PDB file of C-alpha atoms in Angstrom:
ATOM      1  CA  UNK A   1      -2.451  15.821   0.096  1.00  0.00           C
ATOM      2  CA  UNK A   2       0.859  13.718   1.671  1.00  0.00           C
ATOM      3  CA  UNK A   3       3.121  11.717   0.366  1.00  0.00           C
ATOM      4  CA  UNK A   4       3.583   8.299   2.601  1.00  0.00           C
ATOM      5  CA  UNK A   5       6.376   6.035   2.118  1.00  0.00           C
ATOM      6  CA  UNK A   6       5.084   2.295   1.533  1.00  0.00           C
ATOM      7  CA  UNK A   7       7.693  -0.563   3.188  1.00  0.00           C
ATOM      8  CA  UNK A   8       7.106  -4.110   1.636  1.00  0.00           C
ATOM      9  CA  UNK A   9       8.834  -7.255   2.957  1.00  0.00           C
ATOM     10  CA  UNK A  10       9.382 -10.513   2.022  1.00  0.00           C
ATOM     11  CA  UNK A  11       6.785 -12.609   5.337  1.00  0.00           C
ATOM     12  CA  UNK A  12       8.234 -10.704   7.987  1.00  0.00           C
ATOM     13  CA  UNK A  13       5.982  -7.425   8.056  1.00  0.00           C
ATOM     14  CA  UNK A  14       4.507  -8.113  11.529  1.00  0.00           C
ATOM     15  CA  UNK A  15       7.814  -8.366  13.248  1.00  0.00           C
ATOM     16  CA  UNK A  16       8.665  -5.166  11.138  1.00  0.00           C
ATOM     17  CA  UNK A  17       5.755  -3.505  12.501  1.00  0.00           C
ATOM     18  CA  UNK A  18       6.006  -4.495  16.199  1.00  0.00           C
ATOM     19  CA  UNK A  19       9.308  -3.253  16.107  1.00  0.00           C
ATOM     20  CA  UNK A  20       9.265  -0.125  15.282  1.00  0.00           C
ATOM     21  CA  UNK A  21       6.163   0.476  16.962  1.00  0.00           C
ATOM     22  CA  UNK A  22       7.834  -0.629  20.175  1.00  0.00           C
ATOM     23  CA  UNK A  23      10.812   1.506  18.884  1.00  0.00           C
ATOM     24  CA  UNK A  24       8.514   5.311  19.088  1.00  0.00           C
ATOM     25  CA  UNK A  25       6.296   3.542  21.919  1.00  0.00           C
ATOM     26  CA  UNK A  26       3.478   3.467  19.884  1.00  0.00           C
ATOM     27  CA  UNK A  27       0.088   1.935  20.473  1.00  0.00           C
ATOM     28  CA  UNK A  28      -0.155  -1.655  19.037  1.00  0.00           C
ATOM     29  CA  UNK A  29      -0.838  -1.265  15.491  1.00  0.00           C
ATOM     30  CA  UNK A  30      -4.054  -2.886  13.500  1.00  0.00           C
ATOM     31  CA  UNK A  31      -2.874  -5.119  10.978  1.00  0.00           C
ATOM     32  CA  UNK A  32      -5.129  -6.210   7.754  1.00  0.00           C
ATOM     33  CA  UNK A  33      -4.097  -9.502   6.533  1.00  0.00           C
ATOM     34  CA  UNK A  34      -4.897 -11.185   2.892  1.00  0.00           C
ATOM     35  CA  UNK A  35      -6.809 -13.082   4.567  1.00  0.00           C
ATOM     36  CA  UNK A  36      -9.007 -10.499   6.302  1.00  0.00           C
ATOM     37  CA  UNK A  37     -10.169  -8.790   2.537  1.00  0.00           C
ATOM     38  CA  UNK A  38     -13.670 -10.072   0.889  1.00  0.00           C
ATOM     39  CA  UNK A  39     -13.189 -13.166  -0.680  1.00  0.00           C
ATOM     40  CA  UNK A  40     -13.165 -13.364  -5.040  1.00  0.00           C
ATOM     41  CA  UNK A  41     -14.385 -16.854  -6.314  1.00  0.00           C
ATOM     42  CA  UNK A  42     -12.535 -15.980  -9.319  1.00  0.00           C
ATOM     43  CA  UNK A  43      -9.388 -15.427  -7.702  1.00  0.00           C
ATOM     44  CA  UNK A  44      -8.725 -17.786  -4.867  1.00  0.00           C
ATOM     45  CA  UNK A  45      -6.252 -16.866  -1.786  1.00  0.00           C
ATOM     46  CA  UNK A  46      -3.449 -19.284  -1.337  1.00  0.00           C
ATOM     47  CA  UNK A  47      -3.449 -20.752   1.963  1.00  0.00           C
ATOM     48  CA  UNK A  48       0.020 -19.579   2.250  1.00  0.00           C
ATOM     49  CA  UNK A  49      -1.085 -15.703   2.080  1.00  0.00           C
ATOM     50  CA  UNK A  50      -3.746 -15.396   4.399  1.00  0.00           C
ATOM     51  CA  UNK A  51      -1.612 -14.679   7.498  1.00  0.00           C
ATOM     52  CA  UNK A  52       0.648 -12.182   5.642  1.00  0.00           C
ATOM     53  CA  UNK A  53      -0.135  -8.910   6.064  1.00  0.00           C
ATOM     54  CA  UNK A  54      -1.837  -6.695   3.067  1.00  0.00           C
ATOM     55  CA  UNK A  55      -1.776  -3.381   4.916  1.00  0.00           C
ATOM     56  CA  UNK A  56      -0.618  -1.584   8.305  1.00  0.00           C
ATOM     57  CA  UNK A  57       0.507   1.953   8.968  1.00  0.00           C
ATOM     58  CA  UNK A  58       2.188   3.920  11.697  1.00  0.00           C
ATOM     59  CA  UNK A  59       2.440   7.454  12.613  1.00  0.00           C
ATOM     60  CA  UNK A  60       5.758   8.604  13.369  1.00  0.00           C
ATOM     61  CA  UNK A  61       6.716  11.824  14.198  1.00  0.00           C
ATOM     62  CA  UNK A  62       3.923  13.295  12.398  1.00  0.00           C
ATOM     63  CA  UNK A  63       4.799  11.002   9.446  1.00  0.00           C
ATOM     64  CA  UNK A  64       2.604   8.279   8.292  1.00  0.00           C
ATOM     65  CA  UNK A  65       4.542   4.933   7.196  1.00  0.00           C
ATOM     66  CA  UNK A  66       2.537   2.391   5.625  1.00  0.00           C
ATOM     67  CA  UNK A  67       4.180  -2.055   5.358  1.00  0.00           C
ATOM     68  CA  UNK A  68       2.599  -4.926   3.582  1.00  0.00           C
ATOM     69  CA  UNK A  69       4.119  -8.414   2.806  1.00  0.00           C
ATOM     70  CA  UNK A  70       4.822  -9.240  -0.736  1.00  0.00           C
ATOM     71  CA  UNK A  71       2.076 -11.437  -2.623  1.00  0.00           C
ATOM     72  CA  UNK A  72       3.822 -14.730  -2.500  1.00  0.00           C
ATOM     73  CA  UNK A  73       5.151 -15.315  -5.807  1.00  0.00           C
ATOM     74  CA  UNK A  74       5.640 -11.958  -6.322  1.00  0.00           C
ATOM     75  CA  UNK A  75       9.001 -10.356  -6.501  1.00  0.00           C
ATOM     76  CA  UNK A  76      10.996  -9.255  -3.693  1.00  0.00           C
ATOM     77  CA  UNK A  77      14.530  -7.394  -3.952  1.00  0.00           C
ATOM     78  CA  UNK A  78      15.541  -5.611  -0.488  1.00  0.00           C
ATOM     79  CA  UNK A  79      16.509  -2.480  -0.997  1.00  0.00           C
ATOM     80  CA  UNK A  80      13.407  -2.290  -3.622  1.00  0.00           C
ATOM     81  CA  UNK A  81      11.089  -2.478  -1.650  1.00  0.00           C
ATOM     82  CA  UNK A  82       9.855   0.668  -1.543  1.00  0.00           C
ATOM     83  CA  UNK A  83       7.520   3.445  -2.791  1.00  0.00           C
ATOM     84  CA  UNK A  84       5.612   6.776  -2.413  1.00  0.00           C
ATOM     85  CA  UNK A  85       1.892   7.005  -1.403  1.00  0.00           C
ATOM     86  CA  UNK A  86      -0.091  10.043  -2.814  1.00  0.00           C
ATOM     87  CA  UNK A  87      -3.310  10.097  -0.774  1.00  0.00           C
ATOM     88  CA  UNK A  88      -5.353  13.243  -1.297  1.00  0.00           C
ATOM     89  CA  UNK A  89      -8.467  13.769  -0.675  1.00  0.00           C
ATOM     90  CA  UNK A  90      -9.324  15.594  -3.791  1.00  0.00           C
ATOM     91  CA  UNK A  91      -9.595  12.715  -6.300  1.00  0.00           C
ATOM     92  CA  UNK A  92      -9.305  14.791  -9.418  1.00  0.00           C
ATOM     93  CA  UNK A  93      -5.584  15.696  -8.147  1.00  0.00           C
ATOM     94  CA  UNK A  94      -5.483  11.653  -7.637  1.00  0.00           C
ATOM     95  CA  UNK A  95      -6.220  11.329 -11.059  1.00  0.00           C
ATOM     96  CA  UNK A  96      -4.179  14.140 -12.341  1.00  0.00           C
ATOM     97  CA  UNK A  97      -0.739  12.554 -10.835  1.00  0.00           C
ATOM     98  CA  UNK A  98      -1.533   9.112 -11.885  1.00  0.00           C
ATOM     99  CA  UNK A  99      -2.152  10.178 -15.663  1.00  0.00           C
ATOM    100  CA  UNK A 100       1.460  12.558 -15.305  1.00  0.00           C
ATOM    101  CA  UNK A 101       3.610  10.160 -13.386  1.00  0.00           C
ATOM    102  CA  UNK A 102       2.522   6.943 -15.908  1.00  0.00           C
ATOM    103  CA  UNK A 103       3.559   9.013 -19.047  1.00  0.00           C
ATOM    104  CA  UNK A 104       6.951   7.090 -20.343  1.00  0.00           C
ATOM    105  CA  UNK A 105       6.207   4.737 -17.302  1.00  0.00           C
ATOM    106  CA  UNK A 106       4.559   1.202 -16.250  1.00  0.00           C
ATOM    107  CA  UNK A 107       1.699   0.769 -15.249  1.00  0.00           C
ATOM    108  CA  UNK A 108       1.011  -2.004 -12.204  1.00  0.00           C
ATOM    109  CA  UNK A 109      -2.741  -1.375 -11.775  1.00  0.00           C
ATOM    110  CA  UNK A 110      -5.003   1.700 -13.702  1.00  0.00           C
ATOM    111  CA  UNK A 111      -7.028   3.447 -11.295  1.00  0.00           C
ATOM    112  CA  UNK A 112      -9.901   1.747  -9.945  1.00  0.00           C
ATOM    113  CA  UNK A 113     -12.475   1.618  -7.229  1.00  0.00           C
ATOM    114  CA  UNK A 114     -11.334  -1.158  -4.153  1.00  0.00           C
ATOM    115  CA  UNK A 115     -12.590  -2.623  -0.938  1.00  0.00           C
ATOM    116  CA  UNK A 116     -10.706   0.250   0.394  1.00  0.00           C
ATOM    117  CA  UNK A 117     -10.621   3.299  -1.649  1.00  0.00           C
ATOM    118  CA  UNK A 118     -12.867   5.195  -4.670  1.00  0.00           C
ATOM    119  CA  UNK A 119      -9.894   5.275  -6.788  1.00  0.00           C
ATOM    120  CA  UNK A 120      -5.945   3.266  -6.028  1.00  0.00           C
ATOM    121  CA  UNK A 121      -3.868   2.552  -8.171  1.00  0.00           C
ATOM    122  CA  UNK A 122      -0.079   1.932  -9.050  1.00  0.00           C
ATOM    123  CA  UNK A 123       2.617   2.294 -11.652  1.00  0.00           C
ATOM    124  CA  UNK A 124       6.564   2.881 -11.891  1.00  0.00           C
ATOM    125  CA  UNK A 125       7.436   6.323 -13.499  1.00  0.00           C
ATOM    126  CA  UNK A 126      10.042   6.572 -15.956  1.00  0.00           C
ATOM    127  CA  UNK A 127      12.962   7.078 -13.089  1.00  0.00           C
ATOM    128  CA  UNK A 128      12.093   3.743 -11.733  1.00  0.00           C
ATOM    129  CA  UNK A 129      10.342   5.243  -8.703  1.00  0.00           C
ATOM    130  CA  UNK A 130       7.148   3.113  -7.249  1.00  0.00           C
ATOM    131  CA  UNK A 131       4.283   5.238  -6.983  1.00  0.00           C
ATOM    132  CA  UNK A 132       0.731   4.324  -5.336  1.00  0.00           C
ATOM    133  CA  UNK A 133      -2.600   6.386  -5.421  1.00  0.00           C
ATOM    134  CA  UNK A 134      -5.119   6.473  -3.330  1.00  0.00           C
ATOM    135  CA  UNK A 135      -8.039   8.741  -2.951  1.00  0.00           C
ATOM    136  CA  UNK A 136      -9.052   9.211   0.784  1.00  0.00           C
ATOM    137  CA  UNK A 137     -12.258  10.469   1.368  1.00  0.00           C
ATOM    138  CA  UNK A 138     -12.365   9.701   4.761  1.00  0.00           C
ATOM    139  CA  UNK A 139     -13.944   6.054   4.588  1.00  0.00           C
ATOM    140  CA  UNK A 140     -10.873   4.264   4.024  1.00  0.00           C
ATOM    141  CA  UNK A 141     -10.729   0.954   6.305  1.00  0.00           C
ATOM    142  CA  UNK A 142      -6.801   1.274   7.181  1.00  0.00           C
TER     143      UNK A 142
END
């Protein structure tokens, strides 16, 4: 199990990311986009969102850091933006977190299979802290 911080920014993610892999002379970092995920008839992608990156992580110093640009439309406050990543690769301790950390929280998504993952999901606990799930069993695309 590890906890991961999660940056989100407000359009500006690649620069983000270029930095500060140029910063701890890291290799150039693969980027996933909105616009690189399977297409849903039933919920079109903006035209605006499909060069805005959805996910990209770096290792440094032994620490994984994970950025994505805010949905547009969605909200943005710097400062906010935010939040720990439980990955595991023992879903039931996935699933055990998710159902602690919600109790007298909010909910942002239940957990649910993805493109990406078995089981994500999201929610704020009752301290106001972000939180986001993710079982990783070793197929994860990013």
């Amino acid at each position: 199990m590890a906890i991961d911080v999660y940056l989100n920014f407000n359009g500006n993610t690649r620069e983000v990311i270029e930095f500060y892999a140029d910063v701890f002379g890291l290799d150039k970092p693969q980027i996933m986009t909105f616009g690189d995920t399977p297409p849903d008839p039933s919920f079109p992608l903006p035209e605006e969102a499909k060069n805005l990156v959805m996910h990209a992580r770096l290792s440094i110093s032994g620490s994984t850091v994970m950025f994505s640009d805010v949905f547009p439309g969605m909200p943005y406050v710097a400062g906010n933006n935010i939040s720990l990543s439980l990955v595991s690769k023992d879903i039931d301790e996935v699933k055990s977190a998710f159902h602690k950390l919600k109790e007298g929280g909010k909910v942002g998504m239940e957990l649910q299979e993805t493109f990406w993952s078995k089981c994500y999901g999201n929610l704020e606990d009752k301290f106001g802290i972000q939180w986001q799930f993710n079982y990783d069993n070793g197929e994860t695309v990013y």
